[in-house]
Coordinates of C-alpha atoms and ligand atoms in Angstrom, one line a residue:
Chain A
M715 CA 0.0 0.0 0.0
S716 CA 2.7 2.5 0.8
T717 CA 4.5 4.1 -2.0
Q718 CA 7.6 5.4 -0.5
Q719 CA 10.0 7.1 -2.9
Q720 CA 13.6 6.1 -2.5
E721 CA 15.1 9.4 -3.6
P722 CA 13.2 12.4 -2.4
E723 CA 14.5 15.6 -3.9
S724 CA 17.2 17.0 -1.7
Q725 CA 17.3 20.5 -0.5
E726 CA 20.4 22.5 0.2
S727 CA 20.9 23.1 3.8
P728 CA 20.4 26.7 4.9
Q729 CA 23.3 29.0 4.7
D730 CA 22.0 31.5 7.2
P731 CA 23.9 30.9 10.4
E732 CA 20.9 31.6 12.5
M733 CA 19.0 28.7 10.9
K734 CA 21.8 26.2 11.4
G735 CA 21.0 23.7 14.1
T736 CA 17.3 23.9 13.6
E737 CA 15.8 21.1 11.7
S738 CA 12.8 21.5 9.4
P739 CA 10.2 18.7 9.4
Q740 CA 11.3 17.7 6.0
Q741 CA 15.0 17.5 7.0
R742 CA 13.9 15.4 10.0
R743 CA 12.0 13.1 7.7
L744 CA 15.0 12.7 5.4
R745 CA 17.3 12.0 8.3
E746 CA 15.0 9.5 9.8
K747 CA 14.7 7.8 6.5
Q748 CA 18.4 7.6 6.0
E749 CA 18.8 6.2 9.5
G750 CA 16.2 3.6 8.8
M751 CA 13.9 4.9 11.4
V752 CA 10.8 4.9 9.3
E753 CA 9.1 1.6 9.8
D754 CA 6.6 0.0 7.5
Q755 CA 3.4 1.9 7.4
A756 CA 1.4 -1.1 8.4
E757 CA 3.5 -1.6 11.5
K758 CA 3.2 2.0 12.5
E759 CA -0.5 2.1 12.1
A760 CA -0.9 -1.0 14.3
E761 CA 0.9 0.9 17.0
V762 CA -1.7 3.7 17.0
E763 CA -3.9 3.4 20.0
G764 CA -7.1 5.1 21.1
E765 CA -9.5 6.9 18.8
T766 CA -8.4 7.1 15.2
V767 CA -9.6 8.9 12.1
H768 CA -10.1 6.9 9.0
L769 CA -9.0 8.9 5.9
K770 CA -9.4 7.9 2.3
V771 CA -7.0 10.0 0.3
F772 CA -6.8 10.3 -3.5
R773 CA -3.5 9.3 -4.9
Y774 CA -2.1 9.9 -8.3
D775 CA 1.4 10.7 -9.7
P776 CA 2.2 10.5 -13.4
E777 CA 5.9 10.0 -12.6
I778 CA 5.6 6.9 -10.5
A779 CA 4.7 3.7 -12.2
D780 CA 2.3 2.3 -9.6
K781 CA 0.6 5.7 -9.0
Q782 CA -0.3 6.4 -12.6
E783 CA -3.6 4.7 -12.1
P784 CA -5.5 7.0 -9.6
R785 CA -6.6 5.3 -6.4
F786 CA -7.6 5.9 -2.8
D787 CA -5.2 5.1 0.1
D788 CA -6.5 4.4 3.6
F789 CA -4.8 6.0 6.6
H790 CA -5.8 5.7 10.2
V791 CA -4.4 8.6 12.2
P792 CA -4.8 9.2 15.9
F793 CA -7.6 11.7 16.7
E794 CA -6.8 14.7 18.7
K795 CA -9.3 17.3 19.9
G796 CA -9.4 20.2 17.5
M797 CA -7.9 18.2 14.7
T798 CA -8.5 19.6 11.2
V799 CA -8.4 17.8 7.9
L800 CA -5.1 19.5 7.2
D801 CA -3.7 18.2 10.5
A802 CA -4.8 14.7 9.6
V803 CA -3.2 14.6 6.2
M804 CA -0.1 16.2 7.6
Y805 CA 0.1 13.4 10.2
A806 CA -0.4 10.8 7.5
R807 CA 2.4 12.3 5.5
D808 CA 4.8 12.7 8.4
E809 CA 4.2 9.3 10.0
F810 CA 3.0 7.0 7.3
D811 CA 3.8 8.0 3.7
S812 CA 6.1 10.9 3.0
S813 CA 5.2 10.9 -0.7
L814 CA 1.7 12.1 0.1
T815 CA 1.6 15.5 -1.6
F816 CA -0.6 18.6 -0.9
R817 CA -0.2 22.3 -0.6
H818 CA -0.4 24.1 2.7
S819 CA 1.3 27.0 4.4
C820 CA -0.4 29.2 7.0
R821 CA -2.7 26.6 8.6
Q822 CA -5.0 29.4 9.6
A823 CA -7.3 30.1 6.6
V824 CA -5.2 32.9 5.3
C825 CA -3.0 31.7 2.4
G826 CA -5.7 29.8 0.6
S827 CA -3.5 26.9 -0.5
D828 CA -5.3 23.9 1.0
A829 CA -8.7 23.8 -0.5
F830 CA -9.7 20.1 -1.0
F831 CA -12.8 18.2 -2.0
V832 CA -13.7 16.6 1.4
N833 CA -16.6 14.3 1.6
G834 CA -18.0 15.7 -1.6
K835 CA -17.7 19.3 -0.8
Q836 CA -15.0 22.0 -1.4
R837 CA -13.5 22.9 1.9
L838 CA -10.4 24.5 3.3
G839 CA -8.3 21.7 5.0
C840 CA -7.1 23.9 7.8
K841 CA -10.6 25.3 8.6
T842 CA -12.5 22.0 8.6
Q843 CA -12.8 20.1 11.9
I844 CA -12.5 16.3 11.6
S845 CA -15.1 16.0 14.3
D846 CA -17.7 17.6 12.0
L847 CA -17.2 15.0 9.3
Q848 CA -18.5 11.6 8.8
Q849 CA -16.0 8.8 8.5
P850 CA -14.3 7.6 6.5
V851 CA -13.2 11.1 5.5
R852 CA -12.8 11.1 1.8
I853 CA -10.2 13.6 0.6
E854 CA -9.8 14.4 -3.1
P855 CA -8.2 17.3 -5.1
L856 CA -10.5 20.1 -6.2
P857 CA -12.8 19.0 -9.0
Y858 CA -12.6 20.6 -12.5
Q859 CA -8.9 21.4 -12.1
E860 CA -6.4 19.1 -13.5
V861 CA -4.6 17.0 -10.9
V862 CA -0.8 17.4 -10.9
K863 CA -0.1 15.0 -8.1
D864 CA -2.2 13.6 -5.2
L865 CA -4.1 16.6 -3.8
V866 CA -2.3 19.2 -5.9
V867 CA -4.2 20.7 -8.7
D868 CA -3.2 23.1 -11.5
M869 CA -4.4 26.6 -10.5
D870 CA -3.2 28.4 -13.6
H871 CA -6.7 28.8 -15.2
F872 CA -8.1 30.1 -11.9
Y873 CA -5.3 32.7 -11.6
D874 CA -5.8 33.7 -15.2
Q875 CA -9.4 34.5 -14.6
M876 CA -8.5 36.4 -11.4
H877 CA -6.1 38.5 -13.4
A878 CA -8.5 39.1 -16.3
V879 CA -10.6 41.5 -14.2
E880 CA -7.7 43.9 -13.6
P881 CA -7.6 43.3 -9.8
Y882 CA -5.8 46.5 -8.9
F883 CA -6.8 50.0 -7.9
Q884 CA -7.1 52.4 -10.8
N885 CA -7.2 56.1 -10.3
D886 CA -5.0 58.5 -12.3
D887 CA -6.2 61.4 -10.3
T888 CA -4.4 60.6 -7.1
P889 CA -4.1 63.4 -4.5
D890 CA -0.9 65.2 -4.3
S891 CA 1.4 63.2 -2.0
S892 CA 2.6 66.3 -0.2
D893 CA -0.8 66.8 1.4
L894 CA -2.1 63.3 1.6
E895 CA -0.2 60.1 2.0
E896 CA -3.2 57.8 1.9
Q897 CA -6.2 57.6 -0.2
R898 CA -8.9 57.4 2.4
Q899 CA -12.1 55.5 1.9
S900 CA -15.3 56.4 3.8
R901 CA -16.4 54.0 6.5
E902 CA -19.6 53.3 4.7
N903 CA -17.8 52.4 1.5
R904 CA -15.4 50.2 3.3
E905 CA -18.3 48.4 5.0
K906 CA -19.9 47.8 1.6
V907 CA -16.8 46.1 0.1
K908 CA -15.7 44.5 3.4
M909 CA -16.8 41.0 2.7
S910 CA -15.5 41.0 -0.9
T911 CA -12.0 41.9 0.4
R912 CA -11.7 38.6 2.3
C913 CA -11.0 36.4 -0.7
I914 CA -7.9 34.2 -0.2
W915 CA -7.8 32.9 -3.8
C916 CA -8.3 29.3 -2.7
G917 CA -10.4 28.4 -5.8
A918 CA -13.1 26.5 -3.8
C919 CA -15.9 28.5 -5.4
M920 CA -14.7 28.1 -9.0
S921 CA -14.4 24.4 -8.4
S922 CA -17.9 24.1 -7.0
C923 CA -19.5 26.0 -9.9
N924 CA -21.3 23.8 -12.4
I925 CA -21.2 26.6 -15.0
A926 CA -17.5 27.2 -14.7
A927 CA -17.1 23.5 -15.3
G928 CA -18.9 23.6 -18.6
D929 CA -17.8 27.0 -19.8
N930 CA -14.1 27.4 -19.6
E931 CA -14.2 31.1 -20.4
Y932 CA -16.6 32.0 -17.6
L933 CA -14.8 34.4 -15.2
G934 CA -16.1 32.6 -12.2
P935 CA -17.2 33.7 -8.7
A936 CA -13.9 34.7 -7.2
A937 CA -12.9 36.9 -10.2
I938 CA -16.3 38.6 -10.3
N939 CA -16.1 39.2 -6.6
K940 CA -12.7 40.7 -7.1
A941 CA -14.1 43.0 -9.7
Y942 CA -17.0 43.9 -7.3
K943 CA -14.5 45.0 -4.7
F944 CA -13.0 47.6 -7.1
A945 CA -16.2 48.5 -9.0
M946 CA -17.9 49.4 -5.7
D947 CA -14.9 51.4 -4.4
D948 CA -15.9 55.0 -4.4
R949 CA -12.4 56.2 -4.8
E950 CA -12.2 55.0 -8.4
P951 CA -13.6 57.5 -10.9
E952 CA -16.9 56.9 -12.8
D953 CA -15.2 56.0 -16.1
V954 CA -13.1 53.3 -14.4
K955 CA -16.3 51.8 -12.9
E956 CA -17.9 51.8 -16.3
H957 CA -14.8 50.1 -17.8
R958 CA -15.1 47.5 -15.1
L959 CA -18.8 46.9 -15.7
R960 CA -17.9 46.5 -19.4
I961 CA -15.6 43.6 -18.5
M962 CA -18.3 42.1 -16.3
E963 CA -21.0 42.3 -18.9
Q964 CA -19.1 40.3 -21.6
E965 CA -20.8 37.1 -22.6
H966 CA -18.7 35.0 -20.2
G967 CA -19.0 37.5 -17.4
V968 CA -21.8 37.9 -14.9
W969 CA -24.6 36.6 -17.2
R970 CA -23.3 33.0 -17.0
C971 CA -24.1 32.9 -13.2
Q972 CA -27.3 30.8 -12.8
T973 CA -27.7 31.7 -9.1
Q974 CA -27.1 28.1 -7.9
F975 CA -25.5 29.4 -4.8
S976 CA -22.9 26.6 -5.0
C977 CA -20.0 29.1 -4.6
T978 CA -21.6 30.9 -1.7
N979 CA -22.1 27.6 0.1
V980 CA -18.5 26.6 -0.1
C981 CA -16.6 29.8 0.3
P982 CA -14.5 29.4 3.5
K983 CA -14.4 33.1 4.1
D984 CA -18.2 33.4 3.9
I985 CA -18.2 35.9 1.1
P986 CA -21.8 36.4 -0.3
L987 CA -20.6 35.7 -3.8
T988 CA -24.0 35.3 -5.4
E989 CA -25.2 38.5 -3.9
H990 CA -22.2 40.4 -5.3
I991 CA -22.6 38.8 -8.8
Q992 CA -26.3 39.8 -8.8
E993 CA -25.5 43.3 -7.8
L994 CA -23.1 43.6 -10.7
K995 CA -25.8 42.3 -13.1
R996 CA -28.2 45.0 -11.9
E997 CA -25.5 47.7 -12.2
A998 CA -24.7 46.6 -15.7
V999 CA -28.4 46.7 -16.7
K1000 CA -28.9 50.1 -15.1
K1001 CA -25.9 51.5 -16.9
N1002 CA -27.3 50.2 -20.3
L1003 CA -30.8 51.5 -19.6
K1004 CA -29.3 54.9 -18.9
F1005 CA -27.6 54.6 -22.3
W1006 CA -30.8 54.2 -24.3
Chain B
M828 CA -7.7 40.6 -24.1
A829 CA -8.9 43.2 -26.6
E830 CA -12.1 41.3 -27.2
R831 CA -13.2 42.1 -23.7
Y832 CA -13.4 45.8 -24.5
S833 CA -16.1 45.9 -27.1
S834 CA -18.8 48.4 -26.3
F835 CA -21.8 46.2 -26.7
T836 CA -23.3 43.9 -24.3
P837 CA -23.8 40.4 -25.4
G838 CA -26.1 38.8 -22.9
G839 CA -27.1 41.9 -20.9
T840 CA -30.1 42.9 -23.0
A841 CA -31.3 39.3 -23.4
W842 CA -30.9 38.7 -19.6
F843 CA -33.0 41.7 -18.9
L844 CA -35.7 40.8 -21.4
Q845 CA -35.8 37.3 -20.0
R846 CA -36.7 38.8 -16.6
V847 CA -39.2 41.3 -18.0
T848 CA -41.0 38.6 -20.0
A849 CA -40.9 36.3 -16.9
A850 CA -42.7 39.0 -14.9
F851 CA -45.3 39.4 -17.6
L852 CA -45.7 35.6 -18.0
I853 CA -46.4 35.0 -14.3
V854 CA -49.6 37.0 -14.6
V855 CA -50.8 35.8 -18.0
L856 CA -49.9 32.1 -17.6
A857 CA -51.7 32.0 -14.3
F858 CA -54.7 33.7 -15.9
H859 CA -54.6 31.4 -18.9
F860 CA -54.6 28.2 -16.8
F861 CA -57.3 29.5 -14.6
L862 CA -59.6 30.6 -17.4
L863 CA -59.3 27.5 -19.5
H864 CA -59.3 24.8 -16.8
F865 CA -61.2 26.2 -13.9
V866 CA -63.6 28.8 -15.3
N867 CA -64.1 27.1 -18.6
H868 CA -63.2 23.4 -18.6
A869 CA -60.7 22.5 -21.4
S870 CA -62.9 19.5 -22.4
E871 CA -65.8 21.9 -23.1
V872 CA -63.9 24.2 -25.5
T873 CA -65.6 24.7 -28.8
L874 CA -64.8 26.9 -31.8
L875 CA -67.7 29.1 -30.9
G876 CA -66.5 29.7 -27.4
T877 CA -63.0 30.4 -28.6
Q878 CA -64.3 32.9 -31.2
Q879 CA -66.3 34.7 -28.6
R880 CA -63.3 35.1 -26.3
M881 CA -61.1 36.2 -29.2
D882 CA -63.6 38.8 -30.3
H883 CA -62.6 41.0 -27.4
I884 CA -59.7 43.0 -28.7
G885 CA -58.2 43.2 -25.2
Y886 CA -58.2 39.4 -24.8
F887 CA -56.9 38.9 -28.4
L888 CA -54.0 41.3 -27.8
T889 CA -53.2 39.7 -24.5
M890 CA -53.0 36.3 -26.1
V891 CA -50.8 37.5 -29.0
L892 CA -48.5 39.2 -26.5
F893 CA -48.5 36.1 -24.4
L894 CA -47.4 34.1 -27.4
V895 CA -44.6 36.6 -28.3
A896 CA -43.4 36.8 -24.7
G897 CA -43.5 33.0 -24.2
A898 CA -41.7 32.3 -27.5
F899 CA -39.0 34.8 -26.7
H900 CA -38.6 33.6 -23.1
G901 CA -38.6 30.0 -24.0
V902 CA -36.3 30.1 -27.0
N903 CA -33.9 32.5 -25.3
G904 CA -34.0 30.2 -22.2
V905 CA -33.0 27.2 -24.3
Y906 CA -30.2 29.2 -26.1
N907 CA -28.9 30.4 -22.7
A908 CA -28.9 26.9 -21.3
L909 CA -26.8 25.7 -24.2
V910 CA -24.3 28.6 -24.0
N911 CA -23.9 27.8 -20.3
Q912 CA -22.9 24.3 -21.2
G913 CA -20.0 25.8 -23.2
L914 CA -21.5 26.0 -26.7
S915 CA -19.3 28.2 -28.8
G916 CA -18.0 28.9 -32.3
T917 CA -19.9 27.9 -35.4
P918 CA -22.2 25.4 -33.7
K919 CA -23.3 28.3 -31.5
K920 CA -24.1 30.5 -34.5
V921 CA -26.0 27.6 -36.1
V922 CA -28.0 27.0 -32.9
L923 CA -28.8 30.7 -32.6
A924 CA -30.1 30.8 -36.2
V925 CA -32.1 27.6 -35.9
L926 CA -33.7 28.7 -32.6
S927 CA -34.5 32.2 -33.9
L928 CA -36.2 30.7 -37.0
A929 CA -38.2 28.2 -34.9
G930 CA -39.2 31.1 -32.6
L931 CA -40.3 33.3 -35.5
A932 CA -42.2 30.4 -37.1
L933 CA -44.0 29.8 -33.8
V934 CA -45.0 33.4 -33.5
A935 CA -46.0 33.6 -37.2
Q936 CA -48.2 30.5 -37.1
G937 CA -49.6 31.4 -33.7
T938 CA -50.6 34.9 -34.8
Y939 CA -52.2 33.5 -37.9
V940 CA -54.2 31.1 -35.8
A941 CA -55.2 33.9 -33.5
L942 CA -56.4 36.1 -36.4
V943 CA -58.5 33.2 -37.7
M944 CA -60.0 32.6 -34.3
A945 CA -60.8 36.3 -34.0
E946 CA -62.4 36.0 -37.4
M947 CA -60.2 38.9 -38.6
I948 CA -59.2 37.0 -41.7
Chain C
M1347 CA -0.4 19.9 -19.2
S1348 CA 0.6 16.5 -20.5
Q1349 CA 1.6 15.5 -17.0
S1350 CA -1.7 16.0 -15.3
Y1351 CA -4.8 14.1 -14.9
N1352 CA -8.3 15.2 -15.8
R1353 CA -11.0 13.5 -13.8
G1354 CA -13.8 14.6 -16.0
L1355 CA -17.2 15.5 -14.6
I1356 CA -16.7 14.6 -10.9
E1357 CA -19.4 16.6 -9.5
D1358 CA -22.1 16.0 -12.0
F1359 CA -25.0 13.8 -12.1
G1360 CA -23.2 10.8 -10.5
R1361 CA -23.1 12.8 -7.3
W1362 CA -26.7 14.0 -7.3
K1363 CA -27.2 13.0 -3.7
E1364 CA -24.7 15.8 -2.8
F1365 CA -26.5 18.5 -4.6
S1366 CA -27.7 21.5 -2.6
A1367 CA -31.0 23.3 -2.8
G1368 CA -29.8 25.9 -5.3
M1369 CA -28.6 23.2 -7.6
W1370 CA -31.8 21.3 -7.5
A1371 CA -33.8 24.5 -8.1
W1372 CA -31.7 25.1 -11.2
I1373 CA -32.1 21.6 -12.5
F1374 CA -35.9 21.6 -12.0
H1375 CA -36.3 25.1 -13.4
K1376 CA -34.4 24.0 -16.5
F1377 CA -36.4 20.9 -16.9
T1378 CA -39.7 22.7 -16.5
G1379 CA -38.7 25.5 -18.8
W1380 CA -37.9 23.0 -21.6
M1381 CA -41.2 21.2 -21.0
L1382 CA -43.1 24.5 -21.3
I1383 CA -41.5 25.6 -24.5
G1384 CA -42.0 22.1 -25.9
Y1385 CA -45.6 22.3 -25.0
L1386 CA -46.0 25.8 -26.5
F1387 CA -45.0 24.4 -29.9
T1388 CA -47.4 21.5 -29.5
H1389 CA -50.2 23.8 -28.3
I1390 CA -50.0 26.1 -31.3
A1391 CA -50.0 23.0 -33.6
V1392 CA -53.2 21.7 -32.0
L1393 CA -54.9 25.1 -32.0
S1394 CA -54.1 25.4 -35.8
S1395 CA -57.0 23.1 -36.3
A1396 CA -59.0 26.3 -36.1
I1397 CA -57.7 27.2 -39.6
A1398 CA -59.2 24.0 -41.0
A1399 CA -62.4 24.6 -39.1
A1400 CA -62.7 28.1 -40.5
N1401 CA -62.4 26.5 -44.0
G1402 CA -65.5 24.5 -43.1
E1403 CA -63.8 21.1 -42.4
T1404 CA -65.7 18.9 -40.1
M1405 CA -65.2 15.6 -38.3
M1406 CA -67.1 12.9 -36.4
I1407 CA -66.8 12.9 -32.6
A1408 CA -69.0 10.8 -30.3
G1409 CA -71.4 10.2 -33.2
E1410 CA -71.8 13.9 -33.9
Q1411 CA -70.6 15.9 -36.9
V1412 CA -68.6 18.9 -35.5
N1413 CA -66.1 21.4 -36.9
A1414 CA -62.5 20.3 -37.0
Y1415 CA -61.4 22.6 -34.1
T1416 CA -64.0 21.5 -31.6
G1417 CA -63.6 17.9 -32.7
T1418 CA -59.8 17.9 -32.3
I1419 CA -59.9 19.4 -28.8
Q1420 CA -62.8 17.4 -27.5
G1421 CA -61.3 14.3 -29.0
L1422 CA -58.0 14.9 -27.2
E1423 CA -59.7 15.9 -24.0
G1424 CA -61.7 12.6 -24.1
L1425 CA -58.5 10.6 -23.7
F1426 CA -57.5 9.7 -20.1
I1427 CA -53.8 10.0 -20.9
I1428 CA -54.2 13.6 -22.1
R1429 CA -55.8 14.5 -18.8
V1430 CA -52.9 12.9 -16.9
L1431 CA -50.4 14.8 -19.0
E1432 CA -52.4 18.0 -18.3
V1433 CA -52.0 17.5 -14.6
G1434 CA -48.3 17.1 -15.3
L1435 CA -48.2 20.3 -17.3
L1436 CA -49.9 22.1 -14.5
A1437 CA -47.3 20.9 -12.0
V1438 CA -44.5 21.9 -14.3
A1439 CA -46.0 25.3 -14.9
V1440 CA -46.7 26.0 -11.3
F1441 CA -43.2 25.0 -10.2
H1442 CA -41.7 27.2 -13.0
I1443 CA -43.9 30.1 -12.0
L1444 CA -43.1 29.8 -8.2
N1445 CA -39.4 29.2 -8.7
G1446 CA -39.4 31.9 -11.3
I1447 CA -40.7 34.3 -8.7
R1448 CA -38.0 33.1 -6.4
L1449 CA -35.3 33.7 -9.1
L1450 CA -36.7 37.1 -9.8
M1451 CA -36.3 37.9 -6.1
V1452 CA -32.8 36.6 -6.2
D1453 CA -32.1 38.8 -9.2
L1454 CA -33.3 41.8 -7.3
G1455 CA -31.2 40.8 -4.3
V1456 CA -34.2 40.2 -2.0
G1457 CA -34.0 37.5 0.6
L1458 CA -30.8 35.8 -0.6
T1459 CA -30.2 34.1 2.7
A1460 CA -33.6 32.4 2.4
Q1461 CA -33.0 31.0 -1.1
D1462 CA -33.0 27.4 0.1
R1463 CA -36.1 27.7 2.1
S1464 CA -37.9 29.5 -0.7
F1465 CA -37.0 26.6 -3.0
Y1466 CA -38.5 24.1 -0.6
A1467 CA -41.6 26.3 -0.3
S1468 CA -42.0 26.3 -4.1
L1469 CA -41.8 22.5 -4.1
V1470 CA -44.4 22.0 -1.4
L1471 CA -46.7 24.6 -2.8
T1472 CA -46.5 23.0 -6.3
G1473 CA -47.4 19.7 -4.8
V1474 CA -50.4 21.1 -2.9
I1475 CA -51.7 23.0 -5.9
T1476 CA -51.3 20.1 -8.2
V1477 CA -53.0 17.6 -5.9
A1478 CA -55.9 20.1 -5.3
S1479 CA -56.4 20.5 -9.0
V1480 CA -56.6 16.8 -9.9
P1481 CA -60.4 16.6 -9.5
T1482 CA -61.0 19.5 -11.8
F1483 CA -58.6 18.2 -14.4
L1484 CA -60.0 14.6 -14.4
S1485 CA -63.7 15.5 -14.3
G1486 CA -65.9 13.9 -16.9
V1487 CA -63.4 11.4 -18.4
G1488 CA -63.5 7.7 -18.2
L1489 CA -60.5 5.4 -18.2
Ligands
HEM1379 C1 -45.1 32.1 -15.9 C2 -44.1 32.7 -15.5 C3 -42.7 32.4 -15.8 C4 -41.7 32.8 -15.0 C5 -41.8 33.6 -13.8 C6 -40.5 32.3 -15.6 C7 -39.2 32.6 -15.1 C8 -38.1 32.2 -15.7 C9 -36.8 32.7 -15.3 C10 -36.5 33.8 -14.3 C11 -35.9 32.1 -16.1 C12 -34.4 32.3 -16.2 C13 -33.5 31.4 -15.6 C14 -32.1 31.9 -15.8 O1 -31.8 32.2 -16.9 O2 -31.4 31.9 -14.8 C15 -36.6 31.1 -16.9 C16 -36.0 30.2 -17.8 C17 -36.7 29.5 -18.7 N1 -38.1 29.6 -19.0 FE1 -39.4 30.6 -17.8 N2 -40.7 31.6 -16.7 C18 -42.1 31.6 -16.9 C19 -42.8 31.0 -18.0 C20 -42.2 30.3 -19.0 C21 -42.9 29.8 -20.1 C22 -44.4 30.0 -20.4 C23 -42.0 29.1 -20.9 C24 -42.2 28.4 -22.1 C25 -42.6 28.9 -23.2 C26 -40.7 29.1 -20.2 C27 -39.6 28.6 -20.6 C28 -38.4 28.8 -20.0 C29 -37.2 28.1 -20.5 C30 -37.0 27.1 -21.6 C31 -36.1 28.6 -19.6 C32 -34.7 28.2 -19.7 C33 -34.4 27.2 -18.7 C34 -33.0 26.7 -18.8 O3 -32.2 27.4 -18.2 O4 -32.7 25.7 -19.4 N3 -40.9 29.9 -19.0 N4 -37.9 31.2 -16.6
SF4_1380 S1 -14.3 33.7 -3.1 FE1 -14.1 32.3 -1.3 S2 -14.1 30.3 -2.2 FE2 -13.6 31.7 -3.9 S3 -11.4 31.9 -4.0 FE3 -12.0 33.5 -2.7 S4 -12.0 32.7 -0.6 FE4 -11.9 30.9 -2.0
FES1381 S1 -3.0 26.3 5.0 FE1 -3.3 28.4 4.4 S2 -5.4 28.5 4.1 FE2 -5.2 26.5 4.8

């Protein structure tokens, strides 16, 4: 069952003197492996006592002969109070199978790198409590994105859509820096865009969207929400807002949204995505009615 | 991404008209069902009864408008559903042409029938 | 992307048990919409018998000589299966209207947080109205 690689890629040891002496988890794993300290996975699992969590994890790796055919591996990891899905897969990787691959970084729902498809729903690994899930916990990579390896998916298309909406503040008419160093936003305006600013680019929404799955050109909820953040920002001039609405009202923009609420249901930051998309639709219609 | 900067609004007008016709259809469709199944039973419909109803110009116009709105709403709905599924390129143009023709034929035939019923031709 | 794996339609209809309210509403609205436009074409075709009737064509129905329009409609209405299909049509139309109102509210940004409950309400109301209409729709027809 275990698919341990014999030659994990090696990393140069840190040059920074301050970092000498400390050992990263990866280095520890490598050292243990060289010292023959890693026992067989089956043996290890047998040792685990007390309450365990049963994980079924999607495995695939085009570069390893026996992982080219996708499959699910079972892991039984010891349960701890407060354990998240990310904690569980990290335990499985550190203790049972170091080739298990997934992205993670902040472990506190900030970096957006660990959205997985957990028990049939897009969720953020580090924000999902194991105790809230039915076992076995089935962990798969995000649907509708190509799988690179195990739980790692290709995010390029998602990032392309995010960039397509020009996700940066645009105002040529900035106040003279000598009298103002900041461009202040009113409290009310800040409140209006507050939820939209919370996006962590995890891609869960895009992956849950049935329309985004069928229409590859659809901008998708996260990108439209990003556009909303700027279109609703009072500090941008009227013509920039109009320009933004013009991007939104293209055929593969807001009109493709069918208000299924799938994205709103999965967003780990509770952004009211459907509401924002709907508001942009109304804004676009209003603008065009004014035109007539 | 120059194509994103065109000044017209594919989808926007159709989206809006889909909602406007929907609002109209709510009222007329409910009225239509009620009139022809509860007030008059469908099984008792006769040419004479139909002609009497259609003789009222208000009823006649409502029915023709009902037809036009329903045809647009339905055909545009089907087209939209296909675009949502990723229809694009030449097949998309063909589908649009076929659906438009079908919708126009439906409205033409329906209007003709309505005129006959109202004994205007 | 030669080195990656496409799993195809993971979330689609094979996983229908995991769909949420909004997804079901979309599927039902789509289905009922297609039924309604399909019916509209059929409806106009049937009503076109008025043209033949206006030209003086007649037909026999229940031993009586009647005009082609009256005969066509009463002939169809005399069939039990047509009555059953009409009840189906009513259910389809009522759901499409009720969920259509729900969608229009969503478009206006009204009651977005109640969107799942309003879908369930549309379903229940459709059921109630349909069942209550069965006697009217089936009156005066034998099996
Ligand atoms: C009576 C009131 C009606 C209301 C309130 C209503 C409402 C709606 C709305 C809001 C949509 C848009 C869904 C979307 O694009 O997100 C829609 C779609 C549709 N409607 Fe209606 N409608 C009504 C009657 C009809 C009738 C009479 C027909 C048939 C002629 C019809 C056929 C359709 C079709 C085919 C769709 C597209 C469904 C799809 O997405 O595949 N509707 N309806
Ligand atoms: S909108 Fe929500 S689900 Fe979508 S990428 Fe941003 S944080 Fe993730
Ligand atoms: S690890 Fe950063 S969001 Fe989960």
